[in-house]
CSV table of C-alpha atoms in Angstrom, one decimal:
chain,number,residue,atom,x,y,z
A,18,UNK,CA,-46.8,-20.0,17.2
A,19,UNK,CA,-48.3,-21.7,20.3
A,20,UNK,CA,-45.5,-22.4,22.7
A,21,UNK,CA,-44.3,-22.8,26.3
A,22,UNK,CA,-40.9,-21.1,26.9
A,23,UNK,CA,-38.6,-22.0,29.8
A,24,UNK,CA,-35.4,-20.3,30.8
A,25,UNK,CA,-32.7,-21.1,31.3
A,26,UNK,CA,-32.2,-24.4,29.4
A,27,UNK,CA,-29.1,-25.3,31.4
A,28,UNK,CA,-28.1,-24.2,34.9
A,29,UNK,CA,-25.2,-25.2,37.2
A,30,UNK,CA,-25.4,-23.7,40.6
A,31,UNK,CA,-24.1,-24.2,44.1
A,32,UNK,CA,-25.9,-25.5,47.2
A,33,UNK,CA,-28.0,-22.8,48.9
A,34,UNK,CA,-27.9,-20.2,46.2
A,35,UNK,CA,-31.5,-19.1,45.4
A,36,UNK,CA,-32.6,-19.6,41.8
A,37,UNK,CA,-35.7,-19.1,39.6
A,38,UNK,CA,-36.6,-21.0,36.5
A,39,UNK,CA,-39.1,-19.0,34.4
A,40,UNK,CA,-42.0,-20.4,32.4
A,41,UNK,CA,-44.2,-18.5,30.0
A,42,UNK,CA,-47.0,-19.5,27.7
A,43,UNK,CA,-48.7,-17.6,24.9
A,44,UNK,CA,-51.9,-19.6,24.6
A,45,UNK,CA,-53.9,-18.0,27.4
A,46,UNK,CA,-54.1,-21.3,29.2
A,47,UNK,CA,-55.6,-21.5,32.7
A,48,UNK,CA,-53.6,-24.5,33.8
A,49,UNK,CA,-49.9,-24.6,34.3
A,50,UNK,CA,-47.7,-27.2,36.0
A,51,UNK,CA,-44.1,-28.0,36.9
A,52,UNK,CA,-42.6,-31.5,36.6
A,53,UNK,CA,-39.2,-33.0,37.4
A,54,UNK,CA,-37.9,-35.9,35.5
A,55,UNK,CA,-35.2,-38.2,36.9
A,56,UNK,CA,-33.8,-41.3,35.2
A,57,UNK,CA,-36.2,-44.2,35.5
A,58,UNK,CA,-38.8,-42.2,37.4
A,59,UNK,CA,-40.9,-40.6,34.7
A,60,UNK,CA,-42.7,-37.3,35.2
A,61,UNK,CA,-43.3,-36.2,38.8
A,62,UNK,CA,-45.4,-33.2,39.4
A,63,UNK,CA,-44.0,-30.5,41.7
A,64,UNK,CA,-46.7,-27.8,41.7
A,65,UNK,CA,-49.6,-26.8,39.6
A,66,UNK,CA,-51.9,-23.8,39.1
A,67,UNK,CA,-55.5,-23.7,37.9
A,68,UNK,CA,-55.5,-20.0,37.4
A,69,UNK,CA,-54.0,-16.7,38.6
A,70,UNK,CA,-53.3,-16.7,42.3
A,71,UNK,CA,-54.3,-20.3,42.6
A,72,UNK,CA,-51.5,-22.9,43.2
A,73,UNK,CA,-51.4,-26.4,44.6
A,74,UNK,CA,-48.8,-28.9,45.6
A,75,UNK,CA,-48.2,-31.9,43.4
A,76,UNK,CA,-46.4,-35.1,44.4
A,77,UNK,CA,-43.0,-33.7,45.2
A,78,UNK,CA,-43.3,-30.1,46.4
A,79,UNK,CA,-40.7,-30.0,49.1
A,80,UNK,CA,-37.9,-27.5,48.5
A,81,UNK,CA,-39.8,-25.6,45.8
A,82,UNK,CA,-42.1,-22.6,45.5
A,83,UNK,CA,-44.2,-21.2,42.7
A,84,UNK,CA,-46.2,-18.1,42.0
A,85,UNK,CA,-48.9,-17.2,39.5
A,86,UNK,CA,-49.3,-13.5,39.4
A,87,UNK,CA,-50.1,-13.4,35.7
A,88,UNK,CA,-51.9,-15.9,33.6
A,89,UNK,CA,-49.0,-16.4,31.2
A,90,UNK,CA,-46.1,-16.8,33.7
A,91,UNK,CA,-45.5,-19.6,36.3
A,92,UNK,CA,-42.0,-19.4,37.7
A,93,UNK,CA,-40.4,-22.2,39.8
A,94,UNK,CA,-38.3,-21.0,42.7
A,95,UNK,CA,-35.7,-22.9,44.6
A,96,UNK,CA,-35.0,-20.9,47.7
A,97,UNK,CA,-32.0,-23.0,48.9
A,98,UNK,CA,-31.2,-25.6,46.2
A,99,UNK,CA,-29.6,-28.9,47.3
A,100,UNK,CA,-27.9,-31.6,45.2
A,101,UNK,CA,-31.0,-33.9,45.3
A,102,UNK,CA,-32.7,-31.2,43.2
A,103,UNK,CA,-30.4,-31.9,40.4
A,104,UNK,CA,-32.8,-33.0,37.7
A,105,UNK,CA,-34.5,-32.2,34.4
A,106,UNK,CA,-37.5,-29.8,34.8
A,107,UNK,CA,-40.4,-29.3,32.6
A,108,UNK,CA,-43.1,-26.7,32.6
A,109,UNK,CA,-46.4,-27.5,30.9
A,110,UNK,CA,-49.7,-25.7,30.2
A,111,UNK,CA,-53.2,-26.9,29.3
A,112,UNK,CA,-56.0,-24.7,28.3
A,113,UNK,CA,-59.3,-26.6,28.3
A,114,UNK,CA,-60.7,-28.7,31.2
A,115,UNK,CA,-62.6,-30.8,28.7
A,116,UNK,CA,-59.6,-32.8,27.6
A,117,UNK,CA,-57.0,-31.2,25.4
A,118,UNK,CA,-53.3,-31.4,24.8
A,119,UNK,CA,-50.7,-30.4,27.3
A,120,UNK,CA,-47.9,-28.4,25.9
A,121,UNK,CA,-44.4,-28.7,27.4
A,122,UNK,CA,-41.5,-26.3,27.6
A,123,UNK,CA,-38.1,-27.3,26.2
A,124,UNK,CA,-36.9,-28.3,29.6
A,125,UNK,CA,-34.3,-27.0,32.1
A,126,UNK,CA,-31.4,-29.2,33.1
A,127,UNK,CA,-30.4,-28.1,36.6
A,128,UNK,CA,-27.2,-29.3,38.4
A,129,UNK,CA,-26.7,-28.3,42.0
A,130,UNK,CA,-23.1,-28.9,43.3
B,27,UNK,CA,-57.5,-40.7,43.5
B,28,UNK,CA,-56.6,-41.8,40.0
B,29,UNK,CA,-53.7,-44.1,39.4
B,30,UNK,CA,-52.2,-45.1,36.0
B,31,UNK,CA,-50.0,-48.1,35.6
B,32,UNK,CA,-47.9,-48.6,32.4
B,33,UNK,CA,-46.2,-51.7,31.1
B,34,UNK,CA,-43.7,-52.7,30.1
B,35,UNK,CA,-41.0,-50.3,31.3
B,36,UNK,CA,-38.7,-51.3,28.5
B,37,UNK,CA,-39.7,-52.8,25.1
B,38,UNK,CA,-37.3,-53.9,22.5
B,39,UNK,CA,-38.6,-54.8,19.0
B,40,UNK,CA,-37.1,-55.6,15.6
B,41,UNK,CA,-37.4,-52.9,13.1
B,42,UNK,CA,-40.5,-53.5,11.0
B,43,UNK,CA,-42.3,-55.4,13.8
B,44,UNK,CA,-45.2,-54.0,15.9
B,45,UNK,CA,-45.0,-52.6,19.4
B,46,UNK,CA,-47.8,-52.5,22.0
B,47,UNK,CA,-47.7,-50.5,25.3
B,48,UNK,CA,-50.5,-51.0,27.8
B,49,UNK,CA,-51.9,-48.7,30.5
B,50,UNK,CA,-54.5,-49.4,33.2
B,51,UNK,CA,-56.3,-46.7,35.2
B,52,UNK,CA,-58.3,-46.9,38.4
B,53,UNK,CA,-60.9,-44.1,38.2
B,54,UNK,CA,-63.8,-45.1,36.0
B,55,UNK,CA,-64.7,-41.4,35.7
B,56,UNK,CA,-61.6,-40.8,33.6
B,57,UNK,CA,-62.5,-39.9,30.1
B,58,UNK,CA,-59.5,-38.6,28.3
B,59,UNK,CA,-56.4,-40.7,27.5
B,60,UNK,CA,-53.4,-39.2,25.7
B,61,UNK,CA,-50.1,-40.7,24.7
B,62,UNK,CA,-46.9,-38.7,24.6
B,63,UNK,CA,-43.6,-39.4,23.0
B,64,UNK,CA,-40.3,-38.1,24.4
B,65,UNK,CA,-37.3,-38.4,22.2
B,66,UNK,CA,-33.9,-38.3,23.9
B,67,UNK,CA,-33.1,-34.8,25.2
B,68,UNK,CA,-36.5,-33.4,24.0
B,69,UNK,CA,-39.8,-32.5,25.6
B,70,UNK,CA,-42.8,-34.8,25.7
B,71,UNK,CA,-45.1,-34.3,22.8
B,72,UNK,CA,-48.6,-35.5,22.1
B,73,UNK,CA,-48.8,-38.2,19.5
B,74,UNK,CA,-52.4,-39.5,19.8
B,75,UNK,CA,-55.3,-39.3,22.2
B,76,UNK,CA,-58.7,-40.9,22.7
B,77,UNK,CA,-61.8,-39.9,24.5
B,78,UNK,CA,-64.1,-42.3,26.4
B,79,UNK,CA,-66.8,-42.3,23.8
B,80,UNK,CA,-64.5,-43.9,21.2
B,81,UNK,CA,-63.1,-47.4,21.3
B,82,UNK,CA,-60.2,-47.0,18.8
B,83,UNK,CA,-58.4,-44.2,17.0
B,84,UNK,CA,-55.7,-44.5,14.3
B,85,UNK,CA,-53.2,-42.1,12.8
B,86,UNK,CA,-51.1,-43.7,10.1
B,87,UNK,CA,-48.8,-46.2,11.9
B,88,UNK,CA,-50.1,-45.5,15.4
B,89,UNK,CA,-53.3,-46.5,17.0
B,90,UNK,CA,-54.9,-46.4,20.5
B,91,UNK,CA,-57.5,-48.7,21.8
B,92,UNK,CA,-59.7,-48.2,24.9
B,93,UNK,CA,-61.5,-50.8,26.9
B,94,UNK,CA,-63.6,-48.9,29.4
B,95,UNK,CA,-65.0,-52.0,31.1
B,96,UNK,CA,-61.5,-53.3,31.9
B,97,UNK,CA,-60.2,-49.8,32.4
B,98,UNK,CA,-57.2,-50.1,30.1
B,99,UNK,CA,-55.9,-48.5,27.0
B,100,UNK,CA,-53.1,-49.4,24.7
B,101,UNK,CA,-50.8,-47.8,22.1
B,102,UNK,CA,-50.0,-49.8,19.0
B,103,UNK,CA,-47.2,-48.9,16.6
B,104,UNK,CA,-47.0,-50.9,13.4
B,105,UNK,CA,-44.0,-51.3,11.0
B,106,UNK,CA,-41.7,-49.7,13.6
B,107,UNK,CA,-38.8,-47.6,12.4
B,108,UNK,CA,-35.7,-46.3,14.0
B,109,UNK,CA,-37.3,-42.9,14.7
B,110,UNK,CA,-39.9,-44.6,16.9
B,111,UNK,CA,-37.2,-45.2,19.5
B,112,UNK,CA,-38.2,-43.0,22.4
B,113,UNK,CA,-39.9,-43.0,25.8
B,114,UNK,CA,-43.7,-43.2,25.6
B,115,UNK,CA,-46.0,-41.9,28.4
B,116,UNK,CA,-49.7,-42.6,28.8
B,117,UNK,CA,-51.9,-40.4,30.9
B,118,UNK,CA,-55.5,-40.0,32.1
B,119,UNK,CA,-57.8,-37.2,33.1
B,120,UNK,CA,-61.5,-36.6,33.7
B,121,UNK,CA,-64.2,-34.1,33.3
B,122,UNK,CA,-63.5,-30.6,34.5
B,123,UNK,CA,-60.2,-31.6,36.2
B,124,UNK,CA,-57.2,-30.2,34.4
B,125,UNK,CA,-54.9,-32.7,36.0
B,126,UNK,CA,-53.2,-35.4,33.9
B,127,UNK,CA,-52.2,-38.5,35.8
B,128,UNK,CA,-49.2,-40.0,34.2
B,129,UNK,CA,-47.9,-43.5,33.7
B,130,UNK,CA,-44.3,-44.2,34.5
B,131,UNK,CA,-43.2,-44.4,30.9
B,132,UNK,CA,-42.0,-47.1,28.5
B,133,UNK,CA,-38.6,-47.0,26.8
B,134,UNK,CA,-39.1,-48.3,23.2
B,135,UNK,CA,-35.9,-49.6,21.5
B,136,UNK,CA,-36.1,-50.4,17.8
B,137,UNK,CA,-33.4,-52.9,16.8
B,138,UNK,CA,-32.0,-52.6,13.3
């Protein structure tokens, strides 16, 4: 089954404690992306990757890092989380530049206290 | 760069009536326009999409229309049902660019 898998689904952490949210896709997609979703603000892109070892900033990259060492994995790293990073996070992948569906992971609800 | 505007931000309709959500885009080179539905607590999922060589596409109760001259596209839902209640997002992309540019979303409320 084609899918994007994120882990964990829920995470409560404390300010400053480094964390990683994993994202994996089994569709051999070149393109992967991270979004955050806050109430009333829709989907805001954090980082994206066009292929292995190729990453670029989205609209809200401050406070986040990503890596793309393998095609299937695209982890999101918060080196020093702060309360304003409390949000719902989605990973997505897309496989064909000539216009096809983006597949989303289940989402990770992060709370930073 | 591309900008996508979506209206309205909230839409409340009586069950059984029709709902229409509109999006406008700025880049005339955009050629792919998907619509995603996000139910409460769930991930966004594609419900319908249209490419620039087509003016309209239907799938049962939902349809999308595209006006390339005016650079806008719309989602139409007929005979709305309670399960249509969700947030709907439009998006646009072009050519060899993987990036999807998203609208801000519309919360659709179906009143019983």
